[in-house]
PDB file of C-alpha atoms in Angstrom:
ATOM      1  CA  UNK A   1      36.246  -3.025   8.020  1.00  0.00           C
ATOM      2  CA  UNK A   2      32.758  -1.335   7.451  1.00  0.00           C
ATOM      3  CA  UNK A   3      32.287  -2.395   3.915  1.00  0.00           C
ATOM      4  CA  UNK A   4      28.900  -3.598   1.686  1.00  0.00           C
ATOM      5  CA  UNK A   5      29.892  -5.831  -0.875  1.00  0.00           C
ATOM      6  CA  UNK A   6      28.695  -6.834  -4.248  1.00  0.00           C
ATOM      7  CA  UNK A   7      29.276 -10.475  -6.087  1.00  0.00           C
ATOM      8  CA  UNK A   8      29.834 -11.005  -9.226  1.00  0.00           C
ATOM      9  CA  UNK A   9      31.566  -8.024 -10.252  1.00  0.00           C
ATOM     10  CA  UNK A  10      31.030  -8.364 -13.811  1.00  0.00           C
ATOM     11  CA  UNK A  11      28.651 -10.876 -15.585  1.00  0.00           C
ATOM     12  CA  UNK A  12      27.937 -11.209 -18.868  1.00  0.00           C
ATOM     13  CA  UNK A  13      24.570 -13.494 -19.445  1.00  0.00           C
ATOM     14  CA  UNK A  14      22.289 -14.264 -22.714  1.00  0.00           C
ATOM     15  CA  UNK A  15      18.331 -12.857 -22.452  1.00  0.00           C
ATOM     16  CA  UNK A  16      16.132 -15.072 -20.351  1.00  0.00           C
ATOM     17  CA  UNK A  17      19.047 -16.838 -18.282  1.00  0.00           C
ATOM     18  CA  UNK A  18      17.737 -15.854 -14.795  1.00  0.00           C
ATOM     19  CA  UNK A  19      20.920 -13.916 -12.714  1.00  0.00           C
ATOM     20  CA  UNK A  20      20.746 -12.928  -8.745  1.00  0.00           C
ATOM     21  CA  UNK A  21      23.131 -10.053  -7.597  1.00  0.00           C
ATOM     22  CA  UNK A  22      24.373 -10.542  -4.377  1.00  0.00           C
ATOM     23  CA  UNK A  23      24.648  -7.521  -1.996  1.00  0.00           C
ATOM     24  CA  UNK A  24      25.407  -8.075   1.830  1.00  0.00           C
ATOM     25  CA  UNK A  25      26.547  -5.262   4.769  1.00  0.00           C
ATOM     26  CA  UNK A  26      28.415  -5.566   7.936  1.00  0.00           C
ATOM     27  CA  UNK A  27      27.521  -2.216   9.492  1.00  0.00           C
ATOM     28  CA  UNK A  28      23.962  -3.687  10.834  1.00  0.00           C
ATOM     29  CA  UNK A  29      22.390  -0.688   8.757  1.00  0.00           C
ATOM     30  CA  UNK A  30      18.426  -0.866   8.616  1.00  0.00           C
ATOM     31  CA  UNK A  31      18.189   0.854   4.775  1.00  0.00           C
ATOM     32  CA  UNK A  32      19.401  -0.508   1.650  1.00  0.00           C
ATOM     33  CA  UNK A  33      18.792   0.130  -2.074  1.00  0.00           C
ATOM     34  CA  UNK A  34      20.115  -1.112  -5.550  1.00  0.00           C
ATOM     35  CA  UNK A  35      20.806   1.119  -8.479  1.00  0.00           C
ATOM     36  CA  UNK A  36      21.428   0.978 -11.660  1.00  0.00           C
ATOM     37  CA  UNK A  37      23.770   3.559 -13.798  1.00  0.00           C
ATOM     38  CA  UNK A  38      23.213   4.595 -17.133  1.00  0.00           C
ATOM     39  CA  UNK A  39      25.568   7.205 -19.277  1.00  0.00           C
ATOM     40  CA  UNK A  40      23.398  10.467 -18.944  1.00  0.00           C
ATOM     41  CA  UNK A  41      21.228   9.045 -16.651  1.00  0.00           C
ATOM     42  CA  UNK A  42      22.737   9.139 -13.200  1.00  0.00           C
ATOM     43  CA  UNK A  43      21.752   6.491 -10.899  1.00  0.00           C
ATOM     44  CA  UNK A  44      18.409   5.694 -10.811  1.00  0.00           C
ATOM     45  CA  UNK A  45      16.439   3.891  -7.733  1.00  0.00           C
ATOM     46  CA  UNK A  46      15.605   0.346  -8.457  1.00  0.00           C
ATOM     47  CA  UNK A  47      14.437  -1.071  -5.173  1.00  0.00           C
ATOM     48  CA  UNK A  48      15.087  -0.338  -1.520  1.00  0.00           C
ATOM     49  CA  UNK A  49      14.315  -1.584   1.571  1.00  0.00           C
ATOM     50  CA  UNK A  50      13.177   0.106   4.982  1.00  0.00           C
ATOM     51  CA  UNK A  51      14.451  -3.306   7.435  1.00  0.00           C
ATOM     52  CA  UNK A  52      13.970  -6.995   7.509  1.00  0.00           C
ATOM     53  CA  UNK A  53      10.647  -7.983   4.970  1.00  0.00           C
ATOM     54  CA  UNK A  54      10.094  -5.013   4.100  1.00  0.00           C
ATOM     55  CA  UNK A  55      10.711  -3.384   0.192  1.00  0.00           C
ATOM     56  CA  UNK A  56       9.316  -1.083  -2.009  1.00  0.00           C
ATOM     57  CA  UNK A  57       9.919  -0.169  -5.824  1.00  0.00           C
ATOM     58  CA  UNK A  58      11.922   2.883  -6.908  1.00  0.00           C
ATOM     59  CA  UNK A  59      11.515   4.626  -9.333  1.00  0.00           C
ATOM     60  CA  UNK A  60      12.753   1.288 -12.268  1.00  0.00           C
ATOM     61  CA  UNK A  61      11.802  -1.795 -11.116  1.00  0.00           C
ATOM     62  CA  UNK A  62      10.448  -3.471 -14.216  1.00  0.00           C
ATOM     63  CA  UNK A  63      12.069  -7.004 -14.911  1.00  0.00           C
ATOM     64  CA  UNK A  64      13.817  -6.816 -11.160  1.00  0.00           C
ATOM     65  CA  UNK A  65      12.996  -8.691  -8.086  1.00  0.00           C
ATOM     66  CA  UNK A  66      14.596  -8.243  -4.550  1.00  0.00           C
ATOM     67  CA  UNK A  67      13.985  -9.733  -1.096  1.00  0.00           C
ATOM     68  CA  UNK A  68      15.234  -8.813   2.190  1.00  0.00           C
ATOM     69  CA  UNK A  69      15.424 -12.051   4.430  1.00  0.00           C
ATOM     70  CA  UNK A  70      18.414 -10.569   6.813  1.00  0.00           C
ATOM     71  CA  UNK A  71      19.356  -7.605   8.088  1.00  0.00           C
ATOM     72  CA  UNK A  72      22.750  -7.977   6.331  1.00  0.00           C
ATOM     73  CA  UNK A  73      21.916  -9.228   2.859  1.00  0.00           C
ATOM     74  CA  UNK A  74      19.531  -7.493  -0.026  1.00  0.00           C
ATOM     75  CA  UNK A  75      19.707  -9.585  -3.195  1.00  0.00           C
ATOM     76  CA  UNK A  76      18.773  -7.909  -6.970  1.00  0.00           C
ATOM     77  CA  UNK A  77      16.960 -10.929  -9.051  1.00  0.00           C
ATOM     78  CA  UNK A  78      16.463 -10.646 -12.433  1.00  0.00           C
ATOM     79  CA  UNK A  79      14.268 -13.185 -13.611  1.00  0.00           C
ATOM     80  CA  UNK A  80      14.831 -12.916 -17.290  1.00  0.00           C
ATOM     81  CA  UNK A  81      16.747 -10.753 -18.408  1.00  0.00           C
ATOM     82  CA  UNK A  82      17.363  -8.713 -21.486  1.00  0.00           C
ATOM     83  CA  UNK A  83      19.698  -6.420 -23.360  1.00  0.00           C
ATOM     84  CA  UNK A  84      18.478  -3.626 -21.901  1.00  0.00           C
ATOM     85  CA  UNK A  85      19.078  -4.683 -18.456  1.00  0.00           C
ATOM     86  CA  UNK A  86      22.596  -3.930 -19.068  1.00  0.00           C
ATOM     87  CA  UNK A  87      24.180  -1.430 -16.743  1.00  0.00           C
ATOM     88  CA  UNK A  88      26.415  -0.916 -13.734  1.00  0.00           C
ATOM     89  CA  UNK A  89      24.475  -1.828 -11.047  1.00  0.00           C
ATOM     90  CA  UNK A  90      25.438  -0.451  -6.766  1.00  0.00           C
ATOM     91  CA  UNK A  91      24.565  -1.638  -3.994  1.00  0.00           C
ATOM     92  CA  UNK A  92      23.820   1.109  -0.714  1.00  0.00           C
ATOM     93  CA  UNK A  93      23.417   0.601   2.824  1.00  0.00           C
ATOM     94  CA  UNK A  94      22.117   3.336   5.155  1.00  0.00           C
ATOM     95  CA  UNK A  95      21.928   3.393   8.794  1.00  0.00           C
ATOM     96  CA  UNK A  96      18.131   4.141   8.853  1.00  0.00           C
ATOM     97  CA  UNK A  97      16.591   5.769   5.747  1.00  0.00           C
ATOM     98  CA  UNK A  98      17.431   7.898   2.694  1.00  0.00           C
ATOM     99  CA  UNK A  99      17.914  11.076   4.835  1.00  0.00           C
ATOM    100  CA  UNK A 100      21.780   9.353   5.944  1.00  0.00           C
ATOM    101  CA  UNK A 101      24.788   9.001   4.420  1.00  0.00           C
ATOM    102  CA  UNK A 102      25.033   6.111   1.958  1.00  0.00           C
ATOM    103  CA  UNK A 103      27.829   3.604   1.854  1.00  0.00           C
ATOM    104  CA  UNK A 104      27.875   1.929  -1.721  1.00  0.00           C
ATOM    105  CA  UNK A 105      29.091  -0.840  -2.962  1.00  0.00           C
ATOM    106  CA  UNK A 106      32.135  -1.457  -5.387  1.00  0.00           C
ATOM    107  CA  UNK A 107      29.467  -2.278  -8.492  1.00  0.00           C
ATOM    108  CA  UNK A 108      28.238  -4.981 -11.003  1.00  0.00           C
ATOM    109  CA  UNK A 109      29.204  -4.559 -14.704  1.00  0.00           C
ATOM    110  CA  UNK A 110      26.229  -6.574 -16.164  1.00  0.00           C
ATOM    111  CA  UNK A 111      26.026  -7.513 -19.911  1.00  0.00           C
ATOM    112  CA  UNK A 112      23.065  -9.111 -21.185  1.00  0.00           C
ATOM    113  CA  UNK A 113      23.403 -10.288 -24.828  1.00  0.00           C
TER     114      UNK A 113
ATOM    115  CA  UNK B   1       7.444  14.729  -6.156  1.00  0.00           C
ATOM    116  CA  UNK B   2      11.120  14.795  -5.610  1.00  0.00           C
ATOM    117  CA  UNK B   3      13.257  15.570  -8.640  1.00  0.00           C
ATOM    118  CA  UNK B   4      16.924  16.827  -9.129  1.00  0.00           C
ATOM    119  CA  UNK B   5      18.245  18.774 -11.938  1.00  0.00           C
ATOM    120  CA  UNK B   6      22.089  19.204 -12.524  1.00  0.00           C
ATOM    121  CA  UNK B   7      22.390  22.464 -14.528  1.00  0.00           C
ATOM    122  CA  UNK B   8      25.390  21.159 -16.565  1.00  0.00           C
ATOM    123  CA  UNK B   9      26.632  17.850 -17.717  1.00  0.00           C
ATOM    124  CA  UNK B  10      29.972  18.958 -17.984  1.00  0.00           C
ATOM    125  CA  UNK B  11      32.256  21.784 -16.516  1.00  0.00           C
ATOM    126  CA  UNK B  12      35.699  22.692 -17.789  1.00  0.00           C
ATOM    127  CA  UNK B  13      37.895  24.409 -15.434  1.00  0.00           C
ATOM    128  CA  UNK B  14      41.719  25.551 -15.074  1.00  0.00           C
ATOM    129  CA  UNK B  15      43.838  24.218 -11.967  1.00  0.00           C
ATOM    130  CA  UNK B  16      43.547  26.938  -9.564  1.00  0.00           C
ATOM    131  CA  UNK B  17      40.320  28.371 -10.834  1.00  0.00           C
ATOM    132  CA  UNK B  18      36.903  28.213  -8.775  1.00  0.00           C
ATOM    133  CA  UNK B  19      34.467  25.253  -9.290  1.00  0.00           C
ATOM    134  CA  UNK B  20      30.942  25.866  -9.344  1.00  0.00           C
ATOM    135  CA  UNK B  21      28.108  22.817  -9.952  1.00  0.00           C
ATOM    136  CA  UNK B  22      24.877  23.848  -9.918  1.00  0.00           C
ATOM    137  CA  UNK B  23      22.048  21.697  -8.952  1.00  0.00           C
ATOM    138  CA  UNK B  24      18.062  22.411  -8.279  1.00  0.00           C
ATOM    139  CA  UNK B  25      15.815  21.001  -6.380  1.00  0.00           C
ATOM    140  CA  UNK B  26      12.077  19.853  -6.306  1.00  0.00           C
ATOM    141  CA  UNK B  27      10.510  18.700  -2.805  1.00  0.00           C
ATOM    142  CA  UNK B  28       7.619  18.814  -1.455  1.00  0.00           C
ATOM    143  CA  UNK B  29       8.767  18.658   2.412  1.00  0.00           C
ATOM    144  CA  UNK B  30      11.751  18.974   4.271  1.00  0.00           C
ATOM    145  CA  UNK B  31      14.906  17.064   1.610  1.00  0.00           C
ATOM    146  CA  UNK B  32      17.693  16.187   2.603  1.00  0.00           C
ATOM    147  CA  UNK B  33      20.305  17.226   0.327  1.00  0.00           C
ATOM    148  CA  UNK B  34      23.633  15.292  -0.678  1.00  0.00           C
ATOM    149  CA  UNK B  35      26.771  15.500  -3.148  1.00  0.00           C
ATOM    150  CA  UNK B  36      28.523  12.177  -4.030  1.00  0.00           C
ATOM    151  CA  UNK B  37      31.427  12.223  -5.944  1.00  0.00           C
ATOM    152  CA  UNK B  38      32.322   8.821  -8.610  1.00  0.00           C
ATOM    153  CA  UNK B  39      36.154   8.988 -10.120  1.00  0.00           C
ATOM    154  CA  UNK B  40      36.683   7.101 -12.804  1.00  0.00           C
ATOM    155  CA  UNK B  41      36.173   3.400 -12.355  1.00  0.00           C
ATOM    156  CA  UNK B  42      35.940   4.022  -8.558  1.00  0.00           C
ATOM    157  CA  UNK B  43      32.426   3.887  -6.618  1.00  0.00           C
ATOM    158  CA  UNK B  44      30.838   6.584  -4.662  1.00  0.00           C
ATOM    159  CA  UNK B  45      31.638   8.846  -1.884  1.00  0.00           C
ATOM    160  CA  UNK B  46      30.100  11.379  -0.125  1.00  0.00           C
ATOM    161  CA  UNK B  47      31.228  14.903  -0.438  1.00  0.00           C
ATOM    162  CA  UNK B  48      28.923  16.514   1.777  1.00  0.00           C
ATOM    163  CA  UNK B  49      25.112  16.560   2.848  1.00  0.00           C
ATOM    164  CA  UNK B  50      22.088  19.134   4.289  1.00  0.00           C
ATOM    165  CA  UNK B  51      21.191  18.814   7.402  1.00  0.00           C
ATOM    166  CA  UNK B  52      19.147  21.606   7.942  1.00  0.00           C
ATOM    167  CA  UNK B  53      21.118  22.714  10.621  1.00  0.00           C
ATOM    168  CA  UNK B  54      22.990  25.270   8.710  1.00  0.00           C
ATOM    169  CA  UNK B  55      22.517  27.009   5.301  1.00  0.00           C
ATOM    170  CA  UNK B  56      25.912  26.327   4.625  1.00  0.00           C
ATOM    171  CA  UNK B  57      27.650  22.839   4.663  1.00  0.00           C
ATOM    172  CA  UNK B  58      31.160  22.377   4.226  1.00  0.00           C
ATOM    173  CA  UNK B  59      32.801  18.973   2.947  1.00  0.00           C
ATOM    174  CA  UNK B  60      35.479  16.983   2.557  1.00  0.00           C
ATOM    175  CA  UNK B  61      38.728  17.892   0.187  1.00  0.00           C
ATOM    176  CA  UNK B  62      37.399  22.070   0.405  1.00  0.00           C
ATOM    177  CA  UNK B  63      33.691  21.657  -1.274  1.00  0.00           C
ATOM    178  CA  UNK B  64      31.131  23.398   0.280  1.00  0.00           C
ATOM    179  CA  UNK B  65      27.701  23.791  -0.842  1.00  0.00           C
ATOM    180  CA  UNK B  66      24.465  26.449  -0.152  1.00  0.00           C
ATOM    181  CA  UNK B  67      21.349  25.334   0.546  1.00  0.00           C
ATOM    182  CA  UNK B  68      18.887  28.033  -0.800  1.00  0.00           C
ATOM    183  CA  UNK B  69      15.345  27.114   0.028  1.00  0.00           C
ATOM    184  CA  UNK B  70      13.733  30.565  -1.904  1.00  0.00           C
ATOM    185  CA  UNK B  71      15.898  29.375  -5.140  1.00  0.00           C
ATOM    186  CA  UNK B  72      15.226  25.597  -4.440  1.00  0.00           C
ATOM    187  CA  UNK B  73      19.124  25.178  -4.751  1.00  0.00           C
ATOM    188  CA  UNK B  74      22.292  23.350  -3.522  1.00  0.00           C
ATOM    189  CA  UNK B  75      25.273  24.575  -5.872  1.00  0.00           C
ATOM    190  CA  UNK B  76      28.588  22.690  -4.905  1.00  0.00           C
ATOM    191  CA  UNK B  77      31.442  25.248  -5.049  1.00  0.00           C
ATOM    192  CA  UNK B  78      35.279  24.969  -4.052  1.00  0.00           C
ATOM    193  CA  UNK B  79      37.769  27.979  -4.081  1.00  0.00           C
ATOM    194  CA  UNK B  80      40.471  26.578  -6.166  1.00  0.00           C
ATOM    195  CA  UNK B  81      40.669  23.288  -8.376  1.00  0.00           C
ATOM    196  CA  UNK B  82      43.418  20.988  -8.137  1.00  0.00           C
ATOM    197  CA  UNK B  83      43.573  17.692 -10.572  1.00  0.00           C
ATOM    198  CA  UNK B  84      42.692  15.518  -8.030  1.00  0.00           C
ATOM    199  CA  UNK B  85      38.852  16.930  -8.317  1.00  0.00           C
ATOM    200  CA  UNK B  86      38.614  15.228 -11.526  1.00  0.00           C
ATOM    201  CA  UNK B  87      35.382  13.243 -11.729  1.00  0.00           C
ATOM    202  CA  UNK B  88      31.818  13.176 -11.827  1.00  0.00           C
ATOM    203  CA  UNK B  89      29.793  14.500  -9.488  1.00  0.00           C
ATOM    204  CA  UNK B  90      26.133  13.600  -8.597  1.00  0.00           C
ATOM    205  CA  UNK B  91      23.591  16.022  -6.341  1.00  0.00           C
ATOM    206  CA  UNK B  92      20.778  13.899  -4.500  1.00  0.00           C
ATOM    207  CA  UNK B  93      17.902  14.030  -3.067  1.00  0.00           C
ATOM    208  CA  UNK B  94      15.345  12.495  -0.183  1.00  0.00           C
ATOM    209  CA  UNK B  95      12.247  13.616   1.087  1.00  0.00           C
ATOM    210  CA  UNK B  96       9.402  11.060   0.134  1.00  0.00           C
ATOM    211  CA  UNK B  97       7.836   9.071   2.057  1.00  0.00           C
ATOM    212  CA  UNK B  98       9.675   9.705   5.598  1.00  0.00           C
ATOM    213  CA  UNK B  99      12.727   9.454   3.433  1.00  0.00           C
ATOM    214  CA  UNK B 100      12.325   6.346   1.644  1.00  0.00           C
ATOM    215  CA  UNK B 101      12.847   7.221  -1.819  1.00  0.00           C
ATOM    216  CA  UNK B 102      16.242   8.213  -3.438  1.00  0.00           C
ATOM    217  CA  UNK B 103      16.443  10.524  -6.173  1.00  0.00           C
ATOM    218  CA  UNK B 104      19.710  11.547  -8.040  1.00  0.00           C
ATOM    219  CA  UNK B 105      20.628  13.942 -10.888  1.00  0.00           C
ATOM    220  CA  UNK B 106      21.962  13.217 -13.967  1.00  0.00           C
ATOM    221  CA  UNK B 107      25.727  14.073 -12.887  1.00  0.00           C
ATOM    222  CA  UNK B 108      27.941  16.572 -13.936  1.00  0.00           C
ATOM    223  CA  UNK B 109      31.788  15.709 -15.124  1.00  0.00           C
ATOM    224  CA  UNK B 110      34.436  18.109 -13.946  1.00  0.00           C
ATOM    225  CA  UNK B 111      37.402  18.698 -16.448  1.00  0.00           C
ATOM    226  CA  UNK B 112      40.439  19.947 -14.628  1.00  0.00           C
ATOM    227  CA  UNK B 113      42.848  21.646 -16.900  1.00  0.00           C
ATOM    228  CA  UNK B 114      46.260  21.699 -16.078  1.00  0.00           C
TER     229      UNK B 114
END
């Protein structure tokens, strides 16, 4: 099944206690992004990545880090975290750039006290 | 600069009655032009999206939206509401960059009243 998929689904974490968000695709799709969702806010573009070692910042990527290593996989780091890091954060996959369809993933409820 | 603005954060609307979401646009080339739809507690699907190969695009469950380039809009309409089109609804942007950059609205909750 065509799926990208997210681990941990929910997380709750204290400030400062470094956290990495898994993401990972099995529909060998070259584009991938993370969001984050805010009440009132929409989703807003944290990271994304054009292919293999290659990323660039959205439009909110203070206190994030991501890598892209494999083709499949696009982790979200945060390094230290704090309270208002917490969100729902998705996951997207792509098949080339942000002019396709997007398949998301299922989310990450992430509390930071 | 790409930007999206959803008209309305919320819509009220009696089963059976038209739905219409309205959503502007700001691009500087050629967008591409998408409607996603999040029910509660669910993740996100695609409605519909611009492909520039007709004005028109129809979607799935009956949505169809307009893609008026002199108005810089992309309104999401469907004939008749049923319950099932309860949710919130997001309009979304690309042009940047080759396409690189995302850009979605705010979102707009549809009420369906029975």
């Amino acid at each position: 099944e065509a799926q990208v998929t997210q681990n941990p689904r929910y997380l709750i974490t204290v400030t400062g206690k470094k956290l990495t968000v898994t993401c990972s695709q099995n529909m060998n799709h070259e584009y991938m992004s993370w969001y984050r969702q805010d009440p009132g806010l929409g989703l807003r573009q944290i990271y994304y990545s054009m292919n293999v070692e290659v990323t660039d910042k959205g439009d909110v990527p203070e206190g994030y880090k991501v890598s892209r290593k494999e083709k499949r996989n696009f982790p979200l780091i945060l390094e230290s975290p704090s309270p208002n890091q917490t969100s729902l954060y998705f996951c997207a996959s792509s098949l080339k750039d942000g002019s396709y369809e997007q398949y998301f993933g299922p989310g990450t409820r992430l509390t930071v006290t | 600069a790409q930007s999206v603005t959803q008209l309305d954060s919320h819509v009220s609307v009696s089963e059976g009655t038209p739905v219409l979401l309205r959503c502007n646009y700001s691009s500087s080339y050629s967008p591409s032009l998408f409607w996603y739809v999040q029910h509660p507690n669910k993740g996100l699907q695609l409605l519909l999206k611009y492909t520039s190969a007709a004005t028109l695009v129809k979607g799935i469950n009956g949505f169809e939206a307009e893609f008026k380039k002199s108005e810089t809009s992309f309104h999401l309409t469907k004939p008749s509401a049923h319950m099932s089109d309860a949710a919130e609804y997001f309009c979304v942007v690309s042009d940047l960059g080759g396409y690189q950059k995302v850009t979605f609205g705010t979102g707009t909750k549809l009420q369906v009243i029975p």
